[in-house]
Amino acid sequence: MIIFETNMGDIHISVDADKAPISAKNFTDYIESGFFDDTIFHRVIKNFMIQGGGFNEDMSQKPTNAEIENEAKNGLKNSKYTLSMARTAAPHSASSQFFINTKDNSFLDYPGQDGWGYCVFGEVVDGFDVVDKINEVATGNKGGHGDVPNDAVIVTKAYIK
């Protein structure tokens, strides 16, 4: 069980190491190193997704490990409360950033709009109310980025229990 302690409550996550072994290991490696501690959910698009795993509260981007292979062909779907790897337009560009779907986003499933889609590697198993609260926060522009929560949503600690 993975616990994300945030300033809005705790989110409990399980990863699917069978269907998304590379992504699940990548995520747990970041957790074990303390990488996600004191990061923020830096992008919130209401009724779409909440994204974290890359920025500090001052909107400085953290240096990451190597990019990983896109495992979106694993059969898992971008359903509400699932976790997926965030990436750029390049299919195999995911590193530390992830997002939690706040509604069913089937258009992100393999093959998606670009022949790849976005890899689902886990799901929220407790703390749905926290995800729902984060989904509702007011957002604006900060540090050259849009959809940034006006009041920081901070991951104070992430760990494996």
PDB file of C-alpha atoms in Angstrom:
ATOM      1  CA  MET A   1       0.000   0.000   0.000  1.00  0.00           C
ATOM      2  CA  ILE A   2       1.287   3.440  -0.943  1.00  0.00           C
ATOM      3  CA  ILE A   3       0.239   6.401   1.181  1.00  0.00           C
ATOM      4  CA  PHE A   4       0.361   9.978  -0.046  1.00  0.00           C
ATOM      5  CA  GLU A   5      -0.067  12.311   2.912  1.00  0.00           C
ATOM      6  CA  THR A   6      -1.291  15.674   1.622  1.00  0.00           C
ATOM      7  CA  ASN A   7      -2.397  18.901   3.236  1.00  0.00           C
ATOM      8  CA  MET A   8      -5.943  17.939   2.143  1.00  0.00           C
ATOM      9  CA  GLY A   9      -5.897  14.377   3.524  1.00  0.00           C
ATOM     10  CA  ASP A  10      -4.379  10.982   2.739  1.00  0.00           C
ATOM     11  CA  ILE A  11      -4.632   9.090  -0.547  1.00  0.00           C
ATOM     12  CA  HIS A  12      -3.995   5.317  -0.519  1.00  0.00           C
ATOM     13  CA  ILE A  13      -2.759   3.824  -3.775  1.00  0.00           C
ATOM     14  CA  SER A  14      -2.081   0.333  -5.058  1.00  0.00           C
ATOM     15  CA  VAL A  15       0.069  -0.299  -8.125  1.00  0.00           C
ATOM     16  CA  ASP A  16      -0.340  -3.110 -10.642  1.00  0.00           C
ATOM     17  CA  ALA A  17       3.143  -4.611 -10.920  1.00  0.00           C
ATOM     18  CA  ASP A  18       1.790  -7.489 -13.047  1.00  0.00           C
ATOM     19  CA  LYS A  19       0.262  -5.425 -15.860  1.00  0.00           C
ATOM     20  CA  ALA A  20       2.558  -2.381 -15.624  1.00  0.00           C
ATOM     21  CA  PRO A  21       5.848  -3.665 -14.160  1.00  0.00           C
ATOM     22  CA  ILE A  22       8.096  -0.879 -15.489  1.00  0.00           C
ATOM     23  CA  SER A  23       5.757   1.946 -14.442  1.00  0.00           C
ATOM     24  CA  ALA A  24       4.973   0.407 -11.047  1.00  0.00           C
ATOM     25  CA  LYS A  25       8.666  -0.062 -10.239  1.00  0.00           C
ATOM     26  CA  ASN A  26       9.489   3.442 -11.465  1.00  0.00           C
ATOM     27  CA  PHE A  27       6.782   4.903  -9.190  1.00  0.00           C
ATOM     28  CA  THR A  28       7.817   2.887  -6.132  1.00  0.00           C
ATOM     29  CA  ASP A  29      11.497   3.737  -6.739  1.00  0.00           C
ATOM     30  CA  TYR A  30      10.602   7.443  -6.604  1.00  0.00           C
ATOM     31  CA  ILE A  31       8.611   6.870  -3.403  1.00  0.00           C
ATOM     32  CA  GLU A  32      11.401   4.902  -1.706  1.00  0.00           C
ATOM     33  CA  SER A  33      13.882   7.685  -2.530  1.00  0.00           C
ATOM     34  CA  GLY A  34      11.633  10.335  -0.933  1.00  0.00           C
ATOM     35  CA  PHE A  35      11.284  12.130  -4.279  1.00  0.00           C
ATOM     36  CA  PHE A  36       7.567  12.941  -3.888  1.00  0.00           C
ATOM     37  CA  ASP A  37       7.915  14.402  -0.372  1.00  0.00           C
ATOM     38  CA  ASP A  38       7.133  18.143  -0.419  1.00  0.00           C
ATOM     39  CA  THR A  39       6.006  18.115  -4.043  1.00  0.00           C
ATOM     40  CA  ILE A  40       2.656  19.503  -5.166  1.00  0.00           C
ATOM     41  CA  PHE A  41      -0.266  18.585  -7.360  1.00  0.00           C
ATOM     42  CA  HIS A  42       0.733  21.262  -9.861  1.00  0.00           C
ATOM     43  CA  ARG A  43      -1.978  20.774 -12.482  1.00  0.00           C
ATOM     44  CA  VAL A  44      -5.670  20.345 -11.755  1.00  0.00           C
ATOM     45  CA  ILE A  45      -8.218  20.269 -14.541  1.00  0.00           C
ATOM     46  CA  LYS A  46     -11.647  19.848 -12.957  1.00  0.00           C
ATOM     47  CA  ASN A  47     -13.482  16.687 -13.998  1.00  0.00           C
ATOM     48  CA  PHE A  48     -10.463  15.450 -15.950  1.00  0.00           C
ATOM     49  CA  MET A  49      -7.387  14.793 -13.799  1.00  0.00           C
ATOM     50  CA  ILE A  50      -5.040  15.971 -11.048  1.00  0.00           C
ATOM     51  CA  GLN A  51      -1.317  15.821 -11.849  1.00  0.00           C
ATOM     52  CA  GLY A  52       1.686  15.686  -9.555  1.00  0.00           C
ATOM     53  CA  GLY A  53       5.149  14.279  -9.147  1.00  0.00           C
ATOM     54  CA  GLY A  54       7.410  16.911 -10.595  1.00  0.00           C
ATOM     55  CA  PHE A  55       7.281  20.319  -8.943  1.00  0.00           C
ATOM     56  CA  ASN A  56       7.980  21.923  -5.583  1.00  0.00           C
ATOM     57  CA  GLU A  57       5.652  24.557  -4.135  1.00  0.00           C
ATOM     58  CA  ASP A  58       7.706  27.353  -5.740  1.00  0.00           C
ATOM     59  CA  MET A  59       7.035  25.715  -9.141  1.00  0.00           C
ATOM     60  CA  SER A  60      10.656  24.623  -9.556  1.00  0.00           C
ATOM     61  CA  GLN A  61      10.855  21.348 -11.435  1.00  0.00           C
ATOM     62  CA  LYS A  62      12.726  18.505  -9.758  1.00  0.00           C
ATOM     63  CA  PRO A  63      15.404  16.570 -11.654  1.00  0.00           C
ATOM     64  CA  THR A  64      14.182  13.091 -12.572  1.00  0.00           C
ATOM     65  CA  ASN A  65      15.487   9.638 -13.354  1.00  0.00           C
ATOM     66  CA  ALA A  66      15.558   8.348 -16.930  1.00  0.00           C
ATOM     67  CA  GLU A  67      12.356   8.242 -18.988  1.00  0.00           C
ATOM     68  CA  ILE A  68      10.569   4.899 -19.162  1.00  0.00           C
ATOM     69  CA  GLU A  69       8.850   2.769 -21.777  1.00  0.00           C
ATOM     70  CA  ASN A  70       5.142   3.428 -22.316  1.00  0.00           C
ATOM     71  CA  GLU A  71       3.177   0.356 -21.143  1.00  0.00           C
ATOM     72  CA  ALA A  72      -0.256   1.651 -22.207  1.00  0.00           C
ATOM     73  CA  LYS A  73      -0.943  -1.604 -24.144  1.00  0.00           C
ATOM     74  CA  ASN A  74      -1.474  -3.409 -20.799  1.00  0.00           C
ATOM     75  CA  GLY A  75      -5.286  -3.504 -20.993  1.00  0.00           C
ATOM     76  CA  LEU A  76      -5.825  -1.187 -18.001  1.00  0.00           C
ATOM     77  CA  LYS A  77      -8.219   1.696 -18.611  1.00  0.00           C
ATOM     78  CA  ASN A  78      -8.047   5.381 -17.648  1.00  0.00           C
ATOM     79  CA  SER A  79     -11.098   5.093 -15.396  1.00  0.00           C
ATOM     80  CA  LYS A  80     -11.989   7.403 -12.540  1.00  0.00           C
ATOM     81  CA  TYR A  81      -9.492   7.116  -9.650  1.00  0.00           C
ATOM     82  CA  THR A  82      -6.823   5.282 -11.684  1.00  0.00           C
ATOM     83  CA  LEU A  83      -3.220   6.524 -11.835  1.00  0.00           C
ATOM     84  CA  SER A  84      -1.436   6.999 -15.139  1.00  0.00           C
ATOM     85  CA  MET A  85       1.999   8.151 -16.157  1.00  0.00           C
ATOM     86  CA  ALA A  86       2.149  11.723 -17.446  1.00  0.00           C
ATOM     87  CA  ARG A  87       4.295  12.322 -20.503  1.00  0.00           C
ATOM     88  CA  THR A  88       5.007  14.783 -23.272  1.00  0.00           C
ATOM     89  CA  ALA A  89       3.925  14.245 -26.891  1.00  0.00           C
ATOM     90  CA  ALA A  90       6.745  11.689 -27.126  1.00  0.00           C
ATOM     91  CA  PRO A  91       5.243   8.279 -26.229  1.00  0.00           C
ATOM     92  CA  HIS A  92       8.176   7.059 -24.106  1.00  0.00           C
ATOM     93  CA  SER A  93       8.837  10.285 -22.168  1.00  0.00           C
ATOM     94  CA  ALA A  94       7.269   9.490 -18.771  1.00  0.00           C
ATOM     95  CA  SER A  95       9.536   9.899 -15.760  1.00  0.00           C
ATOM     96  CA  SER A  96       8.267  11.040 -12.343  1.00  0.00           C
ATOM     97  CA  GLN A  97       4.991  12.784 -13.137  1.00  0.00           C
ATOM     98  CA  PHE A  98       1.682  10.984 -12.820  1.00  0.00           C
ATOM     99  CA  PHE A  99      -1.974  11.871 -12.785  1.00  0.00           C
ATOM    100  CA  ILE A 100      -5.111  10.602 -11.113  1.00  0.00           C
ATOM    101  CA  ASN A 101      -8.115  10.477 -13.398  1.00  0.00           C
ATOM    102  CA  THR A 102     -11.087  12.307 -11.849  1.00  0.00           C
ATOM    103  CA  LYS A 103     -13.508  10.876 -14.400  1.00  0.00           C
ATOM    104  CA  ASP A 104     -13.459   8.084 -16.970  1.00  0.00           C
ATOM    105  CA  ASN A 105     -11.051   9.247 -19.702  1.00  0.00           C
ATOM    106  CA  SER A 106     -11.269   6.465 -22.283  1.00  0.00           C
ATOM    107  CA  PHE A 107      -9.757   8.710 -24.971  1.00  0.00           C
ATOM    108  CA  LEU A 108      -6.442   8.344 -23.093  1.00  0.00           C
ATOM    109  CA  ASP A 109      -6.522   4.529 -23.337  1.00  0.00           C
ATOM    110  CA  TYR A 110      -4.287   2.679 -25.792  1.00  0.00           C
ATOM    111  CA  PRO A 111      -4.056   3.430 -28.695  1.00  0.00           C
ATOM    112  CA  GLY A 112      -5.254   6.920 -27.792  1.00  0.00           C
ATOM    113  CA  GLN A 113      -5.094   9.734 -30.292  1.00  0.00           C
ATOM    114  CA  ASP A 114      -1.406   9.204 -31.017  1.00  0.00           C
ATOM    115  CA  GLY A 115      -1.154   5.414 -31.339  1.00  0.00           C
ATOM    116  CA  TRP A 116       0.055   5.056 -27.744  1.00  0.00           C
ATOM    117  CA  GLY A 117      -2.213   6.479 -25.080  1.00  0.00           C
ATOM    118  CA  TYR A 118      -1.328   6.916 -21.411  1.00  0.00           C
ATOM    119  CA  CYS A 119      -0.217   4.026 -19.212  1.00  0.00           C
ATOM    120  CA  VAL A 120      -2.444   3.168 -16.257  1.00  0.00           C
ATOM    121  CA  PHE A 121      -0.327   1.587 -13.516  1.00  0.00           C
ATOM    122  CA  GLY A 122      -2.355   1.903 -10.328  1.00  0.00           C
ATOM    123  CA  GLU A 123      -5.511   3.015  -8.587  1.00  0.00           C
ATOM    124  CA  VAL A 124      -6.715   4.906  -5.562  1.00  0.00           C
ATOM    125  CA  VAL A 125      -8.117   2.448  -3.006  1.00  0.00           C
ATOM    126  CA  ASP A 126      -8.898   4.928  -0.211  1.00  0.00           C
ATOM    127  CA  GLY A 127      -9.046   8.702  -0.002  1.00  0.00           C
ATOM    128  CA  PHE A 128     -11.534   9.159  -2.826  1.00  0.00           C
ATOM    129  CA  ASP A 129     -12.913  12.176  -0.922  1.00  0.00           C
ATOM    130  CA  VAL A 130      -9.435  13.752  -0.949  1.00  0.00           C
ATOM    131  CA  VAL A 131      -9.111  13.258  -4.721  1.00  0.00           C
ATOM    132  CA  ASP A 132     -12.590  14.768  -5.120  1.00  0.00           C
ATOM    133  CA  LYS A 133     -11.608  17.792  -2.964  1.00  0.00           C
ATOM    134  CA  ILE A 134      -8.447  18.364  -4.996  1.00  0.00           C
ATOM    135  CA  ASN A 135     -10.524  18.109  -8.195  1.00  0.00           C
ATOM    136  CA  GLU A 136     -12.583  21.105  -6.972  1.00  0.00           C
ATOM    137  CA  VAL A 137      -9.761  23.546  -6.083  1.00  0.00           C
ATOM    138  CA  ALA A 138      -9.582  26.939  -7.767  1.00  0.00           C
ATOM    139  CA  THR A 139      -6.702  27.245 -10.240  1.00  0.00           C
ATOM    140  CA  GLY A 140      -4.810  29.926 -12.110  1.00  0.00           C
ATOM    141  CA  ASN A 141      -1.451  30.627 -13.711  1.00  0.00           C
ATOM    142  CA  LYS A 142       1.815  30.401 -11.808  1.00  0.00           C
ATOM    143  CA  GLY A 143       5.420  30.120 -12.908  1.00  0.00           C
ATOM    144  CA  GLY A 144       4.459  30.015 -16.579  1.00  0.00           C
ATOM    145  CA  HIS A 145       2.048  27.113 -16.040  1.00  0.00           C
ATOM    146  CA  GLY A 146      -1.737  27.018 -16.240  1.00  0.00           C
ATOM    147  CA  ASP A 147      -4.237  25.054 -14.139  1.00  0.00           C
ATOM    148  CA  VAL A 148      -2.074  25.461 -11.013  1.00  0.00           C
ATOM    149  CA  PRO A 149      -4.024  25.370  -7.721  1.00  0.00           C
ATOM    150  CA  ASN A 150      -4.251  28.876  -6.203  1.00  0.00           C
ATOM    151  CA  ASP A 151      -3.644  27.319  -2.784  1.00  0.00           C
ATOM    152  CA  ALA A 152      -0.898  24.694  -2.998  1.00  0.00           C
ATOM    153  CA  VAL A 153      -1.933  21.053  -2.698  1.00  0.00           C
ATOM    154  CA  ILE A 154       1.173  19.620  -1.040  1.00  0.00           C
ATOM    155  CA  VAL A 155       2.303  16.008  -0.775  1.00  0.00           C
ATOM    156  CA  THR A 156       3.991  16.258   2.611  1.00  0.00           C
ATOM    157  CA  LYS A 157       5.108  12.617   2.571  1.00  0.00           C
ATOM    158  CA  ALA A 158       4.744   9.572   0.308  1.00  0.00           C
ATOM    159  CA  TYR A 159       5.683   6.122   1.560  1.00  0.00           C
ATOM    160  CA  ILE A 160       5.040   2.405   1.229  1.00  0.00           C
ATOM    161  CA  LYS A 161       3.283   0.736   4.157  1.00  0.00           C
TER     162      LYS A 161
END
